[in-house]
Amino acid sequence: MNFTKKAVAGLATATAAVLLAAPPVHAAPSDVTTGYVVVDADSGETKAKANEHQKFRSASLVKLLIAIDYLENLDGEAIPDEDRALLEPMLRSSNDDAASVFWVRGGQQEIIERMVSKIGLTDTAPPPAEQPGVWGYTAVSAADVAKVYQYILDDAAPEVRKFMLTNLRAHTQCAGDGFDQSFGIPSAVEEPGAVKQGWSGFGEGPEPGEECEDSSDPAMTARVMASPEVQEARRIAPAEAPLTARAATDIDLKRRAMHTTGTVDDDDKIIVLLTLEPEETSWEQAAKTTTALTKLLDRTTN
């Protein structure tokens, strides 16, 4: 059979598209929803993608935007010590109280509006209007989260880039709420870099006997955590909450969410994997699934 050059080119394009999308999607259990993208950080080339524009609730991934917004508003000035004692655990150990403080300070949904405009995000949106304080219900997509990492690497001011990368590279095994956040990239790749994890729907912390060995935030002083500002922010802006009857949203807030995102191989590659699991899924099972899919994404894009 003879093929024209146009037909061959078309076949090559179609084959490449299938290869880009196939491995993790077909490897994921049928009841798990995934959205992912892998990007060559140097060239900007997309090496793999599927459902990259599907919206998921951000959980703690929104802390990337909260931190960038805060740091850029400093306009090069030094970070106050008490703010540093909140920012570092927020990025390293995913501390929720710290996120609530900066979310309230920054005007809540105004943070998202500023970041959408500055970075050029197309799928990211604030939490439902009836629950503006619930920062974990910010809508994100895999494509947009990858853009955030590209912005940090290429476009952020040097002092912002340094602070973000330094702290994201210092990600801890244990989160501030006691969960083991070493799923996905930290466990799946040989050279994890700047990593931010996210999860939602698993409850307030591990069951008795399942605690992570060290869930403390070393940089978080008792004085800062006990401040009136932190206490009030916790009340106004919880990480997640029951959805009000009037709230309108196009993201799933019921199934359990587990996301792994970050750079690997000396910041040469960006991996973003967002997942939704059935409501009864255990933390251990979700972590195994997320890590296995991340391994496949990394291996098939080397």
Short mmCIF file of C-alpha atoms in Angstrom, two decimals:
data_model
loop_
_atom_site.label_atom_id
_atom_site.label_comp_id
_atom_site.label_asym_id
_atom_site.label_seq_id
_atom_site.Cartn_x
_atom_site.Cartn_y
_atom_site.Cartn_z
CA MET A 1 0.00 0.00 0.00
CA ASN A 2 1.35 3.43 -0.97
CA PHE A 3 1.04 6.38 1.43
CA THR A 4 1.35 10.03 0.54
CA LYS A 5 3.66 12.22 2.62
CA LYS A 6 0.59 13.93 4.06
CA ALA A 7 -0.91 10.59 5.10
CA VAL A 8 2.33 9.45 6.72
CA ALA A 9 2.63 12.72 8.61
CA GLY A 10 -0.95 12.40 9.76
CA LEU A 11 -0.39 8.83 10.94
CA ALA A 12 2.72 9.90 12.86
CA THR A 13 0.84 12.71 14.55
CA ALA A 14 -2.02 10.41 15.53
CA THR A 15 0.38 7.77 16.84
CA ALA A 16 2.25 10.35 18.91
CA ALA A 17 -1.01 11.55 20.41
CA VAL A 18 -1.98 8.03 21.42
CA LEU A 19 1.42 7.39 22.98
CA LEU A 20 1.25 10.67 24.89
CA ALA A 21 -2.08 9.81 26.46
CA ALA A 22 -2.06 6.05 26.74
CA PRO A 23 0.15 4.67 29.53
CA PRO A 24 -1.15 6.14 32.82
CA VAL A 25 -4.76 6.40 31.67
CA HIS A 26 -4.87 2.72 30.78
CA ALA A 27 -2.94 1.79 33.91
CA ALA A 28 -5.29 3.64 36.25
CA PRO A 29 -8.15 1.67 37.84
CA SER A 30 -11.46 2.30 36.09
CA ASP A 31 -12.88 4.09 39.14
CA VAL A 32 -9.96 6.52 39.37
CA THR A 33 -10.08 9.80 37.44
CA THR A 34 -6.74 11.23 36.35
CA GLY A 35 -5.53 14.41 34.73
CA TYR A 36 -1.84 14.77 34.01
CA VAL A 37 0.86 16.52 32.06
CA VAL A 38 4.60 16.03 31.80
CA VAL A 39 6.63 18.93 30.42
CA ASP A 40 10.26 19.34 29.42
CA ALA A 41 11.09 22.36 31.57
CA ASP A 42 13.84 23.61 29.26
CA SER A 43 12.04 23.45 25.93
CA GLY A 44 8.44 23.67 27.13
CA GLU A 45 7.63 20.56 25.08
CA THR A 46 4.74 18.48 26.40
CA LYS A 47 5.97 14.89 26.71
CA ALA A 48 2.70 13.35 27.95
CA LYS A 49 -0.81 14.55 28.68
CA ALA A 50 -4.38 13.42 29.24
CA ASN A 51 -7.39 15.28 30.59
CA GLU A 52 -4.93 18.10 31.15
CA HIS A 53 -7.67 20.74 31.20
CA GLN A 54 -10.09 18.86 33.43
CA LYS A 55 -10.78 20.80 36.62
CA PHE A 56 -10.05 19.26 40.02
CA ARG A 57 -10.28 20.81 43.46
CA SER A 58 -6.81 22.01 44.26
CA ALA A 59 -6.54 20.92 47.90
CA SER A 60 -3.10 22.14 49.00
CA LEU A 61 -1.81 22.85 45.49
CA VAL A 62 -3.32 26.33 45.79
CA LYS A 63 -0.59 27.04 48.35
CA LEU A 64 1.74 27.54 45.40
CA LEU A 65 -0.37 30.47 44.24
CA ILE A 66 -0.85 31.81 47.77
CA ALA A 67 2.92 31.86 48.31
CA ILE A 68 3.80 33.42 44.95
CA ASP A 69 1.17 36.13 45.43
CA TYR A 70 2.45 36.97 48.92
CA LEU A 71 6.10 37.04 47.88
CA GLU A 72 5.52 39.18 44.81
CA ASN A 73 3.50 41.67 46.82
CA LEU A 74 6.59 42.20 48.99
CA ASP A 75 8.21 43.72 45.90
CA GLY A 76 11.68 42.61 46.92
CA GLU A 77 11.47 43.54 50.60
CA ALA A 78 12.64 41.08 53.24
CA ILE A 79 10.16 38.52 54.56
CA PRO A 80 9.25 39.30 58.18
CA ASP A 81 10.40 36.55 60.53
CA GLU A 82 6.88 35.71 61.71
CA ASP A 83 5.68 35.39 58.12
CA ARG A 84 8.65 33.19 57.24
CA ALA A 85 7.67 30.94 60.16
CA LEU A 86 4.34 30.45 58.39
CA LEU A 87 5.48 30.30 54.77
CA GLU A 88 8.15 27.65 55.18
CA PRO A 89 5.91 25.04 56.85
CA MET A 90 3.14 25.86 54.35
CA LEU A 91 5.39 24.90 51.44
CA ARG A 92 7.45 22.16 53.09
CA SER A 93 4.88 20.45 55.33
CA SER A 94 1.66 21.72 53.76
CA ASN A 95 0.54 23.53 56.93
CA ASP A 96 -3.12 24.51 56.57
CA ASP A 97 -3.25 27.24 59.22
CA ALA A 98 -0.48 29.12 57.44
CA ALA A 99 -2.39 28.94 54.17
CA SER A 100 -5.52 30.26 55.88
CA VAL A 101 -3.62 33.29 57.23
CA PHE A 102 -2.24 34.33 53.84
CA TRP A 103 -5.52 33.50 52.10
CA VAL A 104 -7.39 35.95 54.33
CA ARG A 105 -4.66 38.58 54.15
CA GLY A 106 -4.51 38.40 50.37
CA GLY A 107 -8.21 38.96 49.84
CA GLN A 108 -9.18 35.32 49.29
CA GLN A 109 -10.46 34.98 45.71
CA GLU A 110 -8.49 38.08 44.73
CA ILE A 111 -5.33 35.96 45.06
CA ILE A 112 -6.62 33.61 42.39
CA GLU A 113 -7.73 36.45 40.14
CA ARG A 114 -4.28 38.06 40.32
CA MET A 115 -2.46 34.79 39.65
CA VAL A 116 -4.75 33.80 36.77
CA SER A 117 -4.01 37.12 35.10
CA LYS A 118 -0.28 37.15 35.80
CA ILE A 119 0.54 33.55 34.87
CA GLY A 120 -2.08 33.14 32.13
CA LEU A 121 -4.01 30.30 33.71
CA THR A 122 -7.05 29.14 31.76
CA ASP A 123 -8.76 26.56 33.99
CA THR A 124 -8.07 27.93 37.47
CA ALA A 125 -10.97 29.53 39.35
CA PRO A 126 -11.74 30.65 42.94
CA PRO A 127 -13.76 28.50 45.35
CA PRO A 128 -17.57 28.63 45.13
CA ALA A 129 -18.86 32.15 45.84
CA GLU A 130 -20.85 30.92 48.84
CA GLN A 131 -17.67 29.49 50.41
CA PRO A 132 -14.94 32.00 49.54
CA GLY A 133 -12.80 31.03 52.54
CA VAL A 134 -12.41 27.38 51.58
CA TRP A 135 -9.17 27.77 49.66
CA GLY A 136 -8.87 24.01 49.05
CA TYR A 137 -11.90 24.21 46.73
CA THR A 138 -10.03 26.38 44.23
CA ALA A 139 -10.35 24.77 40.79
CA VAL A 140 -7.14 23.82 38.98
CA SER A 141 -6.08 21.64 36.06
CA ALA A 142 -2.91 19.71 35.36
CA ALA A 143 -2.06 22.08 32.52
CA ASP A 144 -2.39 25.12 34.77
CA VAL A 145 -0.34 23.64 37.60
CA ALA A 146 2.45 22.90 35.11
CA LYS A 147 2.27 26.56 34.04
CA VAL A 148 2.74 27.59 37.67
CA TYR A 149 5.97 25.58 37.88
CA GLN A 150 7.16 27.02 34.58
CA TYR A 151 6.44 30.50 35.92
CA ILE A 152 8.49 29.80 39.06
CA LEU A 153 11.40 28.44 37.01
CA ASP A 154 11.42 31.01 34.21
CA ASP A 155 9.50 34.18 35.00
CA ALA A 156 9.35 34.81 38.75
CA ALA A 157 11.66 37.40 40.28
CA PRO A 158 14.97 35.83 41.41
CA GLU A 159 14.18 36.17 45.12
CA VAL A 160 10.73 34.62 44.61
CA ARG A 161 12.17 31.76 42.54
CA LYS A 162 14.87 31.06 45.13
CA PHE A 163 12.45 31.01 48.07
CA MET A 164 9.90 28.82 46.31
CA LEU A 165 12.40 26.28 44.98
CA THR A 166 14.42 26.12 48.20
CA ASN A 167 11.36 25.35 50.30
CA LEU A 168 9.65 23.03 47.82
CA ARG A 169 12.87 21.03 47.55
CA ALA A 170 12.84 20.74 51.35
CA HIS A 171 9.47 18.95 51.33
CA THR A 172 9.07 16.78 54.41
CA GLN A 173 7.87 13.20 54.56
CA CYS A 174 5.24 14.10 57.12
CA ALA A 175 2.70 16.85 56.61
CA GLY A 176 1.61 19.20 59.35
CA ASP A 177 -1.62 17.24 59.79
CA GLY A 178 0.21 13.93 60.32
CA PHE A 179 -0.30 12.40 56.87
CA ASP A 180 2.64 10.81 55.08
CA GLN A 181 3.05 12.98 51.98
CA SER A 182 5.80 10.92 50.37
CA PHE A 183 3.41 9.43 47.80
CA GLY A 184 3.83 10.12 44.10
CA ILE A 185 6.95 11.99 43.02
CA PRO A 186 9.01 11.66 46.25
CA SER A 187 8.65 7.85 46.15
CA ALA A 188 8.42 7.27 42.40
CA VAL A 189 11.43 9.06 40.90
CA GLU A 190 15.15 8.89 41.56
CA GLU A 191 15.69 12.64 41.71
CA PRO A 192 12.64 14.49 43.09
CA GLY A 193 13.07 18.24 43.07
CA ALA A 194 10.66 21.01 44.02
CA VAL A 195 7.51 19.14 45.12
CA LYS A 196 4.05 20.19 46.27
CA GLN A 197 1.46 17.58 47.18
CA GLY A 198 -2.29 17.90 47.67
CA TRP A 199 -5.06 15.78 49.17
CA SER A 200 -8.65 16.19 50.27
CA GLY A 201 -11.43 14.05 51.69
CA PHE A 202 -9.34 11.75 53.88
CA GLY A 203 -10.35 13.33 57.19
CA GLU A 204 -8.41 15.46 59.63
CA GLY A 205 -5.53 13.04 60.15
CA PRO A 206 -4.41 9.40 60.25
CA GLU A 207 -6.23 6.86 62.35
CA PRO A 208 -4.64 5.93 65.71
CA GLY A 209 -1.59 3.80 65.15
CA GLU A 210 -1.04 5.17 61.63
CA GLU A 211 0.65 8.44 62.51
CA CYS A 212 3.59 9.60 60.48
CA GLU A 213 6.75 9.41 62.58
CA ASP A 214 7.35 13.16 62.63
CA SER A 215 4.43 15.44 61.84
CA SER A 216 5.92 18.52 63.46
CA ASP A 217 6.69 21.80 61.68
CA PRO A 218 10.18 22.67 62.98
CA ALA A 219 10.07 26.25 61.72
CA MET A 220 6.63 26.97 63.15
CA THR A 221 6.94 28.55 66.58
CA ALA A 222 4.26 28.05 69.21
CA ARG A 223 3.97 31.82 69.56
CA VAL A 224 3.13 32.36 65.91
CA MET A 225 0.66 29.49 65.81
CA ALA A 226 -1.12 30.73 68.91
CA SER A 227 -1.51 34.26 67.59
CA PRO A 228 -5.01 35.77 67.27
CA GLU A 229 -4.50 36.14 63.52
CA VAL A 230 -3.96 32.41 63.07
CA GLN A 231 -6.95 31.55 65.23
CA GLU A 232 -9.24 33.90 63.31
CA ALA A 233 -7.94 32.76 59.91
CA ARG A 234 -8.61 29.14 60.85
CA ARG A 235 -12.24 30.07 61.50
CA ILE A 236 -12.71 32.14 58.34
CA ALA A 237 -10.74 30.01 55.90
CA PRO A 238 -10.74 26.24 56.54
CA ALA A 239 -9.03 23.95 54.04
CA GLU A 240 -12.31 22.17 53.28
CA ALA A 241 -15.87 22.20 54.54
CA PRO A 242 -19.31 20.73 53.75
CA LEU A 243 -20.61 22.18 50.51
CA THR A 244 -23.53 24.53 51.01
CA ALA A 245 -26.78 23.74 49.24
CA ARG A 246 -26.54 26.93 47.20
CA ALA A 247 -22.95 26.54 46.13
CA ALA A 248 -22.46 26.06 42.41
CA THR A 249 -19.26 24.40 41.24
CA ASP A 250 -18.14 22.29 38.31
CA ILE A 251 -15.55 20.36 40.29
CA ASP A 252 -16.04 17.12 42.20
CA LEU A 253 -15.94 17.82 45.94
CA LYS A 254 -17.03 14.35 47.09
CA ARG A 255 -14.47 11.84 45.88
CA ARG A 256 -11.10 11.68 47.57
CA ALA A 257 -8.42 13.74 45.88
CA MET A 258 -4.69 12.98 45.85
CA HIS A 259 -2.33 15.07 43.73
CA THR A 260 1.42 14.93 43.21
CA THR A 261 3.25 17.74 41.41
CA GLY A 262 6.75 19.04 41.01
CA THR A 263 10.05 19.04 39.20
CA VAL A 264 12.41 16.09 38.76
CA ASP A 265 15.89 15.44 37.40
CA ASP A 266 17.49 18.74 38.51
CA ASP A 267 14.34 20.67 37.49
CA ASP A 268 14.62 19.37 33.91
CA LYS A 269 11.10 17.93 33.89
CA ILE A 270 7.76 18.92 35.40
CA ILE A 271 5.27 16.23 36.39
CA VAL A 272 1.69 17.03 37.40
CA LEU A 273 -0.68 14.19 38.26
CA LEU A 274 -4.14 14.96 39.67
CA THR A 275 -6.41 12.10 40.79
CA LEU A 276 -9.86 11.46 42.21
CA GLU A 277 -10.58 8.19 43.99
CA PRO A 278 -13.83 6.61 45.25
CA GLU A 279 -15.02 7.96 48.60
CA GLU A 280 -14.19 4.74 50.44
CA THR A 281 -10.58 4.58 49.22
CA SER A 282 -8.02 4.38 52.02
CA TRP A 283 -5.02 6.69 52.21
CA GLU A 284 -2.70 3.73 51.70
CA GLN A 285 -4.46 2.56 48.54
CA ALA A 286 -4.66 6.06 47.08
CA ALA A 287 -0.96 6.57 47.79
CA LYS A 288 -0.06 3.25 46.09
CA THR A 289 -2.10 4.14 43.01
CA THR A 290 -0.69 7.65 42.77
CA THR A 291 2.88 6.44 43.18
CA ALA A 292 2.48 3.67 40.59
CA LEU A 293 1.04 6.06 38.03
CA THR A 294 3.80 8.59 38.71
CA LYS A 295 6.45 5.92 38.15
CA LEU A 296 4.87 5.08 34.82
CA LEU A 297 4.67 8.72 33.79
CA ASP A 298 8.32 9.29 34.68
CA ARG A 299 9.55 6.10 32.99
CA THR A 300 7.63 6.63 29.77
CA THR A 301 8.80 10.23 29.35
CA ASN A 302 12.54 9.77 29.88
#
